[in-house]
Short mmCIF file of C-alpha atoms and ligand atoms in Angstrom, two decimals:
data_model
loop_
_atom_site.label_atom_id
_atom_site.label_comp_id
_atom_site.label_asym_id
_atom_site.label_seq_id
_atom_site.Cartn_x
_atom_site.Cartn_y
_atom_site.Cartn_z
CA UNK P 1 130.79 39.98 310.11
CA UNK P 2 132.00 39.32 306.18
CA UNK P 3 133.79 41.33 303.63
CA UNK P 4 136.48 42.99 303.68
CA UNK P 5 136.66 44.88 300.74
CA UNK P 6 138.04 48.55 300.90
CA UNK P 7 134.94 51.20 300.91
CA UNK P 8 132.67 48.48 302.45
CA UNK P 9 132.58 50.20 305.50
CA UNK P 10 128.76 50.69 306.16
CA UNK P 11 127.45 47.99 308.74
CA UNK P 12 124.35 46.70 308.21
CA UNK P 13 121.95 44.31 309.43
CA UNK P 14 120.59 41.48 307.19
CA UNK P 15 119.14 38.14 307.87
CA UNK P 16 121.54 35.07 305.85
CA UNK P 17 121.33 31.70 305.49
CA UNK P 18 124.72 30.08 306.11
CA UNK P 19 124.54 26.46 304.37
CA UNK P 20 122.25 24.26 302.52
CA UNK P 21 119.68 23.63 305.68
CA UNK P 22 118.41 26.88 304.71
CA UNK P 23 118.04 28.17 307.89
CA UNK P 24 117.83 31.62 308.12
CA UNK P 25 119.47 33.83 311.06
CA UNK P 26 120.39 37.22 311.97
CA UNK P 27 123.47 38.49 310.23
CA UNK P 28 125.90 41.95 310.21
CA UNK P 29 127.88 42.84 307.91
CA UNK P 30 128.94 45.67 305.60
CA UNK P 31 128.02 47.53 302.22
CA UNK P 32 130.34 49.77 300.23
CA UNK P 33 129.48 53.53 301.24
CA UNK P 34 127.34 55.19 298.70
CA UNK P 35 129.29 55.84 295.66
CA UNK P 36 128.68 58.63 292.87
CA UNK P 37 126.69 56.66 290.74
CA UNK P 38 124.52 54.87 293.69
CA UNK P 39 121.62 55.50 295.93
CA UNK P 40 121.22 54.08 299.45
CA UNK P 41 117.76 52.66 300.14
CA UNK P 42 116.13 52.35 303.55
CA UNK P 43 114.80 49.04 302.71
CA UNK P 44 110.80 48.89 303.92
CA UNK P 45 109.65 45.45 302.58
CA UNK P 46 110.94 42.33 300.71
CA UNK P 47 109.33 39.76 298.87
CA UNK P 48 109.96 36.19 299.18
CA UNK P 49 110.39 34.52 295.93
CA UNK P 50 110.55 30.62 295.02
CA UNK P 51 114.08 31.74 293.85
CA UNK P 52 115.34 32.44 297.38
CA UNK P 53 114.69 29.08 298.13
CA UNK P 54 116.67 27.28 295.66
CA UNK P 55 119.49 29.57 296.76
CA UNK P 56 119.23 29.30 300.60
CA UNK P 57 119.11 24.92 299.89
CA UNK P 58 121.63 25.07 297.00
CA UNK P 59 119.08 23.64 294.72
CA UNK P 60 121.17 24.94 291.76
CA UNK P 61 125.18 24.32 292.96
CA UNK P 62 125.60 28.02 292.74
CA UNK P 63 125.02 29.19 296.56
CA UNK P 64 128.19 31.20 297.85
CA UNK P 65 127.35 31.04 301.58
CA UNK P 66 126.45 33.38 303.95
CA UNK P 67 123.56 34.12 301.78
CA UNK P 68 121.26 37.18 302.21
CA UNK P 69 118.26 36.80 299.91
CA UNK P 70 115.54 39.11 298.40
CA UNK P 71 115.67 40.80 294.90
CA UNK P 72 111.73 41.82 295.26
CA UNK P 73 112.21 45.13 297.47
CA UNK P 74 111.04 48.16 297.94
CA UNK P 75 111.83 51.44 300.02
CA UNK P 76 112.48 55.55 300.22
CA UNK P 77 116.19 56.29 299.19
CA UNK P 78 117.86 58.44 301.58
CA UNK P 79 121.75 59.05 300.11
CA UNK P 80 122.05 60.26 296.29
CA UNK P 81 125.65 60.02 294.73
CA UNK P 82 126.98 63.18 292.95
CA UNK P 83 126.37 61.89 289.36
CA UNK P 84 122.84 60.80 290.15
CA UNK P 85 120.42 62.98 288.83
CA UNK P 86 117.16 61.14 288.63
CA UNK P 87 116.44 60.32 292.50
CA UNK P 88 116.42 62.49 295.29
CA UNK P 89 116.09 61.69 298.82
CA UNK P 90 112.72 60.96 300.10
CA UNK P 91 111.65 59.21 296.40
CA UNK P 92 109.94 55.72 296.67
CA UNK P 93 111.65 52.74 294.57
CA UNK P 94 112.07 49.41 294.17
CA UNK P 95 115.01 47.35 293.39
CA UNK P 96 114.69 43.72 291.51
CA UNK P 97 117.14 41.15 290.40
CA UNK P 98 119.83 42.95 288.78
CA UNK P 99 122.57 44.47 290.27
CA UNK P 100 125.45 45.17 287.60
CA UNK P 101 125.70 44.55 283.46
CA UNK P 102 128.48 45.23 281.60
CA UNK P 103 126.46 48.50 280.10
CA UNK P 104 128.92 47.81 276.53
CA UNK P 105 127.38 44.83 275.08
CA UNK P 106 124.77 44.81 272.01
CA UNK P 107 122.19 43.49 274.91
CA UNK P 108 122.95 46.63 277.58
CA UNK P 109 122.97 48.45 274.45
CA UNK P 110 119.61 47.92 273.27
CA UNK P 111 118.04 47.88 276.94
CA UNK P 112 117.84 43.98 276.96
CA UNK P 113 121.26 44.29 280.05
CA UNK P 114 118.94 41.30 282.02
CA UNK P 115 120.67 39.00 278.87
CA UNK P 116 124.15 40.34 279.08
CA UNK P 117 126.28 37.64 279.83
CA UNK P 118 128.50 39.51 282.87
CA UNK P 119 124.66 40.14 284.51
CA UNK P 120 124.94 39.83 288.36
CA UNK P 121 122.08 39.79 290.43
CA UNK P 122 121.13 41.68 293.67
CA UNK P 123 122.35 38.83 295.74
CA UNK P 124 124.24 35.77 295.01
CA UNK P 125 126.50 37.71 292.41
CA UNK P 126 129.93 39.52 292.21
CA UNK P 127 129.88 42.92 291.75
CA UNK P 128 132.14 45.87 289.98
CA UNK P 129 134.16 46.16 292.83
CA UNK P 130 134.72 42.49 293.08
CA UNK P 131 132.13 41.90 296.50
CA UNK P 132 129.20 39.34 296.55
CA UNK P 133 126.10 40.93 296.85
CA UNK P 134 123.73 40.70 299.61
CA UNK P 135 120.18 41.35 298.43
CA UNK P 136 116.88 42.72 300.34
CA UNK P 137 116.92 40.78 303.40
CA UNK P 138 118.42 43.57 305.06
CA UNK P 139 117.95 47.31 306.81
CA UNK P 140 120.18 49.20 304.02
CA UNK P 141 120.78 48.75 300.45
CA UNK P 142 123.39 50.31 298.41
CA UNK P 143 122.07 50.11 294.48
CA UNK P 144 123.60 51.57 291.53
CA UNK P 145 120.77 54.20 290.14
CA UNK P 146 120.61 52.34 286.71
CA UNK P 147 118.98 49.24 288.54
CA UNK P 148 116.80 51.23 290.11
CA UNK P 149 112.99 51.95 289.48
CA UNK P 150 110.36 54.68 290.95
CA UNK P 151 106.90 53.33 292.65
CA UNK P 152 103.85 55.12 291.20
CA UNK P 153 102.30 56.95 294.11
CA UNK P 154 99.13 55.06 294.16
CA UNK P 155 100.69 51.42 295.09
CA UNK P 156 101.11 50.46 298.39
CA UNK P 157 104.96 49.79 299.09
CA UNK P 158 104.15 46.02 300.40
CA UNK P 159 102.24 44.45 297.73
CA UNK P 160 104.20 46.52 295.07
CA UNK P 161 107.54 44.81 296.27
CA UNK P 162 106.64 41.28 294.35
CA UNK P 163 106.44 43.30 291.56
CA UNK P 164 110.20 43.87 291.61
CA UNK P 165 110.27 39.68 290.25
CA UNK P 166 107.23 38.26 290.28
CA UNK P 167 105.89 40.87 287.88
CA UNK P 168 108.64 41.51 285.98
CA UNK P 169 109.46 38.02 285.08
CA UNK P 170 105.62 37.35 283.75
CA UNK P 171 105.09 41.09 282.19
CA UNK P 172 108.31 40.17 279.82
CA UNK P 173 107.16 36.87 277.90
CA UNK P 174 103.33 38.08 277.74
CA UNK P 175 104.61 40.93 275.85
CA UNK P 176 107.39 39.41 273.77
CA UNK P 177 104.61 36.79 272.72
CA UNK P 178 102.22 39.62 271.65
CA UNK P 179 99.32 39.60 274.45
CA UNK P 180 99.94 43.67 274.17
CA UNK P 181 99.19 43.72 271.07
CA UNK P 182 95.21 41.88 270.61
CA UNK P 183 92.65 40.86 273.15
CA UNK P 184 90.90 37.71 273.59
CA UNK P 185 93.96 35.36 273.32
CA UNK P 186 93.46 31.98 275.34
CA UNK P 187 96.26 31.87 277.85
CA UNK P 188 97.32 29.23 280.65
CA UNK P 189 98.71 29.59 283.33
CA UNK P 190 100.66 26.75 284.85
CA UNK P 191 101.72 27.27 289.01
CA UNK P 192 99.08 29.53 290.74
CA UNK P 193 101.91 30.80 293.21
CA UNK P 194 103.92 34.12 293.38
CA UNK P 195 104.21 34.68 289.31
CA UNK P 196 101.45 32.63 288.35
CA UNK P 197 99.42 35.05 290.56
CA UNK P 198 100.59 38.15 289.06
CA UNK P 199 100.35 36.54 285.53
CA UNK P 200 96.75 36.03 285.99
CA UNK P 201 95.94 39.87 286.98
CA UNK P 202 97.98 40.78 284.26
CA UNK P 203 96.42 38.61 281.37
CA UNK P 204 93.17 39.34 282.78
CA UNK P 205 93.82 43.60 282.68
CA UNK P 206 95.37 42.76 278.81
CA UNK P 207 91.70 41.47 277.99
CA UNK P 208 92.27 37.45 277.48
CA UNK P 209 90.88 34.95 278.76
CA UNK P 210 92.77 33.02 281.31
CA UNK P 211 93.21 29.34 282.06
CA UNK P 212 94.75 28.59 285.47
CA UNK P 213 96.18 24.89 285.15
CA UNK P 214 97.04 23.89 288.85
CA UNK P 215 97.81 20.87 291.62
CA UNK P 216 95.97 22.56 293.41
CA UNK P 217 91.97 21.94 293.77
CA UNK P 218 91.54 24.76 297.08
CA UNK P 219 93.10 27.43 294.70
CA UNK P 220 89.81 27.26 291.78
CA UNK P 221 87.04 29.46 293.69
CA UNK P 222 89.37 32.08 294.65
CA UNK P 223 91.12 32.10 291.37
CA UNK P 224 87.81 32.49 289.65
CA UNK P 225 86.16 34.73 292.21
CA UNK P 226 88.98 37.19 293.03
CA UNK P 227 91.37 36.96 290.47
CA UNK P 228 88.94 36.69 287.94
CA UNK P 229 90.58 33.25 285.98
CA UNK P 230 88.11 32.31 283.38
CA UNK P 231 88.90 28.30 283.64
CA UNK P 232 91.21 26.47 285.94
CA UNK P 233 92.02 22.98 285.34
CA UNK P 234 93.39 20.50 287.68
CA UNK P 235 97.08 19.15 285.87
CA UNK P 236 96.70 15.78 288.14
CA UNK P 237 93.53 15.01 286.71
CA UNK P 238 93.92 13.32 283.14
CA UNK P 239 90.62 14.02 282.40
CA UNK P 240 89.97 17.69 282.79
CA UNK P 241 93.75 17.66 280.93
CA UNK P 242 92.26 15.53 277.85
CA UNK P 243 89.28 17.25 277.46
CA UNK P 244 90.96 20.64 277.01
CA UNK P 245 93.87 19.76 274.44
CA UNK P 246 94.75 22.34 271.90
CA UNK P 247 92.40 25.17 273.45
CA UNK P 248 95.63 27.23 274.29
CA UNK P 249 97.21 30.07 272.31
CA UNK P 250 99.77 30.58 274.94
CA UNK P 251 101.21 29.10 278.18
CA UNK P 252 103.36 30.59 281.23
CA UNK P 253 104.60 27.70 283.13
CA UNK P 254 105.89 28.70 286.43
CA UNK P 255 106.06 25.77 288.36
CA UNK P 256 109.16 25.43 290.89
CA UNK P 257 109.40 22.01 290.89
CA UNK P 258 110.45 19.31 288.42
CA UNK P 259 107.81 18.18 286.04
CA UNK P 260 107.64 17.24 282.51
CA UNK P 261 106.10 19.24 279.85
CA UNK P 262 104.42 17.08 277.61
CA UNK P 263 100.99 16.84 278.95
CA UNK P 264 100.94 20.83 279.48
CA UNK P 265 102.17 20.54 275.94
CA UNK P 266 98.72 18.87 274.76
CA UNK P 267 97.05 22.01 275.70
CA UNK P 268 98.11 24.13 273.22
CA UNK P 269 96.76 24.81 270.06
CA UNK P 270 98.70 23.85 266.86
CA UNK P 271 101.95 26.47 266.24
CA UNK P 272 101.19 27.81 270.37
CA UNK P 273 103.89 28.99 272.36
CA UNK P 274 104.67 27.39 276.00
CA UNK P 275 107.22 29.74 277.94
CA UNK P 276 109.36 28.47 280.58
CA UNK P 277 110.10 30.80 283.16
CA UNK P 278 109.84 28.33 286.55
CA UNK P 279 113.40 27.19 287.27
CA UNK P 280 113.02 23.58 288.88
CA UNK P 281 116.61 21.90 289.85
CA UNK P 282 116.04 18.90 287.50
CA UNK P 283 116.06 19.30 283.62
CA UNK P 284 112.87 19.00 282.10
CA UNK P 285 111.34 16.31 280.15
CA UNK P 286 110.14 17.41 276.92
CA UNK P 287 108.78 14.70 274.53
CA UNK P 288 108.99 15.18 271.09
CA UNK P 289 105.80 13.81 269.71
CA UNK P 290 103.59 17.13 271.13
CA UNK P 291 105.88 19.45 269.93
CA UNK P 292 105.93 17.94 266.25
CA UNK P 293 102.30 17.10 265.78
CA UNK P 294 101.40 20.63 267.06
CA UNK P 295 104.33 22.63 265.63
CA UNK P 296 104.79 23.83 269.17
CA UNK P 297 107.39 26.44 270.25
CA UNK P 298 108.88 26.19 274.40
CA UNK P 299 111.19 28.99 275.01
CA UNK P 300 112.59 30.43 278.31
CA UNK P 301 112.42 33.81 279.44
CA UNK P 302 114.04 35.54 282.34
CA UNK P 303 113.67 38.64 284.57
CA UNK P 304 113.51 41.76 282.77
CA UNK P 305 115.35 44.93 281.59
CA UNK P 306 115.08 47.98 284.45
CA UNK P 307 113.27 49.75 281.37
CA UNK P 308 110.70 46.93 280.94
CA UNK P 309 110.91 47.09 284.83
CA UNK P 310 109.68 50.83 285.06
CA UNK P 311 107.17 49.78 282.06
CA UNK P 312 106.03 47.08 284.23
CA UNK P 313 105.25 48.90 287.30
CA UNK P 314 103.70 51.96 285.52
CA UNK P 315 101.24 49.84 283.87
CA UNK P 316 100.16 48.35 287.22
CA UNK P 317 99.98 51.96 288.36
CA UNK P 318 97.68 52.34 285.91
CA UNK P 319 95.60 49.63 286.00
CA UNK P 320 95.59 49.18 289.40
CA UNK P 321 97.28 45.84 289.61
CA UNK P 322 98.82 44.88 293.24
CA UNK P 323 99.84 41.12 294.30
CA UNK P 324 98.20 39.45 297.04
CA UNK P 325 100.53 38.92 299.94
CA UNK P 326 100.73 37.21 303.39
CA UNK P 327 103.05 40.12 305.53
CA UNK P 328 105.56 38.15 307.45
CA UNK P 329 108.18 40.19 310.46
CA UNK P 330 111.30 39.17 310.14
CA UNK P 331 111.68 36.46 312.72
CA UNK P 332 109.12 34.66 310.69
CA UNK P 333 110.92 34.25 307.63
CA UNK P 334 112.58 30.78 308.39
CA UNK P 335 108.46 29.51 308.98
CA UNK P 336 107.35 31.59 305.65
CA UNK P 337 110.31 29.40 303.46
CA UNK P 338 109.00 26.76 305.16
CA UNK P 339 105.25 26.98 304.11
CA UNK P 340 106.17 28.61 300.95
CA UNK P 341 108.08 25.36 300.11
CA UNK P 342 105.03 23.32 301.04
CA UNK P 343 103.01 25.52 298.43
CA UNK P 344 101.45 26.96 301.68
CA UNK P 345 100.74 30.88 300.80
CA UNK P 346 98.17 33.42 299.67
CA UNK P 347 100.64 34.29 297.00
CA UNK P 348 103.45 36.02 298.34
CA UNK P 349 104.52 36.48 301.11
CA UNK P 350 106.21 39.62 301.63
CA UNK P 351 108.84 40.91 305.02
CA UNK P 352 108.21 43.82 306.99
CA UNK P 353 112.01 44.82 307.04
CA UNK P 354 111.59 48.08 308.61
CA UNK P 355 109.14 46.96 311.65
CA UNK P 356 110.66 46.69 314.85
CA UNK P 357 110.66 42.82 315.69
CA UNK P 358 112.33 40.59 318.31
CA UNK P 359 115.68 38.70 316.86
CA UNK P 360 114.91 35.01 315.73
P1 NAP R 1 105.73 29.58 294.05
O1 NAP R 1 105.08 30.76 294.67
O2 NAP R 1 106.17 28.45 294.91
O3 NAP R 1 104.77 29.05 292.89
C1 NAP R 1 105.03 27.90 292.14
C2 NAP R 1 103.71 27.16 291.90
O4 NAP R 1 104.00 25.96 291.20
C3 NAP R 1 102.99 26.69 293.15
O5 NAP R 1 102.20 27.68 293.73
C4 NAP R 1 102.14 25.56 292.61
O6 NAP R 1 100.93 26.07 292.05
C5 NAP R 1 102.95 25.02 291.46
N1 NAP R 1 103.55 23.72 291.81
C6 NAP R 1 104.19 23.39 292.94
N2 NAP R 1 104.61 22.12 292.88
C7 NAP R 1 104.23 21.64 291.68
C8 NAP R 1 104.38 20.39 291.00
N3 NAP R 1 105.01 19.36 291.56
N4 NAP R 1 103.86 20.27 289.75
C9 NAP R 1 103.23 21.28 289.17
N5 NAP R 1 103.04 22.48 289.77
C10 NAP R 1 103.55 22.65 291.00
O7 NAP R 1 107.06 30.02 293.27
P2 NAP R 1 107.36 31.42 292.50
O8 NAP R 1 108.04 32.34 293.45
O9 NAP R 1 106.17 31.82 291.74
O10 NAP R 1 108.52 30.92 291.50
C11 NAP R 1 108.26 29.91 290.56
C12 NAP R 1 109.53 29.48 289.85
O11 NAP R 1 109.97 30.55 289.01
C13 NAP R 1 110.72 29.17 290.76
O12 NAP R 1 111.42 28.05 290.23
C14 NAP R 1 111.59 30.41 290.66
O13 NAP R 1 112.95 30.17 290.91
C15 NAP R 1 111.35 30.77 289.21
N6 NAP R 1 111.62 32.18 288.87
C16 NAP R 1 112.16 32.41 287.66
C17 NAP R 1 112.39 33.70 287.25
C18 NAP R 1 112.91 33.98 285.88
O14 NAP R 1 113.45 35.07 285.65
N7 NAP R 1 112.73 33.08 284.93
C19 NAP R 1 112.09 34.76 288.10
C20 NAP R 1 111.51 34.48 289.34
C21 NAP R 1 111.28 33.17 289.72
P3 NAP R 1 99.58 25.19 292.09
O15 NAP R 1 99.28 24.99 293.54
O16 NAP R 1 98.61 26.07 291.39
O17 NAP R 1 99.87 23.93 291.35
ZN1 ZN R 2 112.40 36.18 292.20
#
């Protein structure tokens, strides 16, 4: 058991990782009881995202151990608090990274809360009431209603749940880089994991035409066949990287693991736009010389707003768009990290919380 704060008197059971081996057990402990501004969610399913990983191995220095992971969930909400007037019990939603803003500053203001700079996150972070939060790795989760968005009815509740980060975090820099806006745009994507997955479906429903740049030969057929990628280019092979320099208009790169951008760089035409939105533990290299001689931009981009979340998952409602997962019980989530950190998945692998399933 942890936490003792006052009103944290709900016992639940989660699944933590309790120093930097990563290792994942079974773990009880307790959430605040539903409060008038939150919902309670009977948590279904929970994505595994690249991000849980750094956490559980302390890639970044920031782990405050026991950890529970998962910020890509989804579930039916089955408490409402008495100033909640926009879920009822029995409504399908999903919950994502954030888990409390300030809601005063210019950013909550102008529905941008994912940069205000009190933002804590659905695990790893301190809430209002001064407890860390345990994320979606768990039975039960208490969620202010502001953080909180509805699943259109027509997308199954396991492949939406990536949505929650995966989608999110790609949906944002395609549309503050105008891909909403005109078709036929030449975009890369760099990483053809959990986002760059999701990044490809969604550049592909905008109308562009998409370049998947990868370390990973076995990934071309089925990125061309079923996700419908238009080129894919092999980022080991200096050849297939020379002969498509400045063909890009825009670049996602969401690779997890250190690299150096310069060569990605190359690939973008003169005054393109590379976004950064993998979080490696190392800084990364970034040479001068491409950015100059090609007026290039990098920026960084992260999560979204829960309006841009809603936004998100409505227009894969519409369109259709669902992420390709592996479903994992929950005693298999110490082998999924495992694989997933080998760059072993089929894109995302995703828990079945509520399934009945031995201990590990
Ligand atoms: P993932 O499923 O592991 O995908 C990352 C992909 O990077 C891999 O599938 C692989 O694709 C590629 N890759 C692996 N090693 C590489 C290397 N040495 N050089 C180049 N490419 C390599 O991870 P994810 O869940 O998509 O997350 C990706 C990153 O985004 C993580 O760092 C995560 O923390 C971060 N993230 C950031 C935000 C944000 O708000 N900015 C949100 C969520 C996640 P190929 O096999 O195709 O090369
Ligand atoms: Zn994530």
């Amino acid at each position: 058991m942890a936490q003792t704060t006052p009103n944290h008197t709900m016992t639940v059971s989660g699944w933590a990782a309790h120093d930097s081996s990563g290792k994942i057990t079974p773990f009880t402990f307790n959430r605040r009881q539903n409060g008038p501004t939150d919902v309670t969610i009977k948590v279904l399913f929970c994505g595994i995202c690249h991000t849980d990983i750094h956490h559980v191995k302390n890639d970044w220095g920031i782990t405050m151990y026991p950890v529970v992971p998962g910020h890509e969930i989804t579930g039916i909400i089955t408490k409402v608090g008495s100033e909640v007037s926009n879920f009822k019990i029995g409504d399908k939603v999903g919950v994502g990274c954030l888990a409390a803003t300030c809601l005063k500053c210019e950013f909550c203001k102008d529905s941008q809360e994912n940069y205000c700079d009190q933002v804590q996150f659905t695990y790893n972070g301190i809430f209002w009431d001064g407890s860390i939060t345990y994320g979606g790795y768990s039975n039960i989760l208490v969620a202010d209603h502001r953080y909180v968005v509805r699943i259109p009815e027509n997308l199954a509740m396991d492949k939406a749940a990536p949505l929650l980060c995966a989608g999110i975090t790609v949906y944002c820099p395609m549309k503050d880089n105008k891909l909403f806006e005109s078709k036929g745009k030449r975009v890369g994507i760099i990483g053809l994991g959990g986002l760059g997955h999701v990044a490809v479906k969604f550049a592909k429903a905008l109308g562009h035409h998409v370049t998947v740049i990868s370390t990973s030969p076995s990934k071309e057929k089925e990125a061309k066949d079923h996700l419908g990628a238009d080129d894919f280019i092999i980022s080991t092979n200096p050849k297939h990287m020379q002969s498509s320099k400045r063909t890009l208009d825009f670049i996602l790169d969401t690779v997890a693991a250190n690299h150096s951008l310069g060569s990605y760089l190359e690939l973008l035409k003169v005054n393109g736009t590379l976004v950064v939105v993998g979080a490696p533990e190392k800084p990364m290299e970034l040479p001068s010389f491409p950015l100059i001689f090609g007026k290039r931009s990098v920026k960084g981009s992260m999560t979204g707003s829960m309006k841009e979340t809603q936004e998100m998952i409505d227009f894969c409602g519409k369109h259709n768009i669902l992420c390709d997962v592996e479903m994992v019980k929950t005693n298999e989530i110490n082998e999924a990290l495992d694989r997933l950190a080998k760059n072993d998945v089929k894109y995302r692998f995703v828990i079945d919380i509520a399934a009945e399933s031995p201990k590990i």
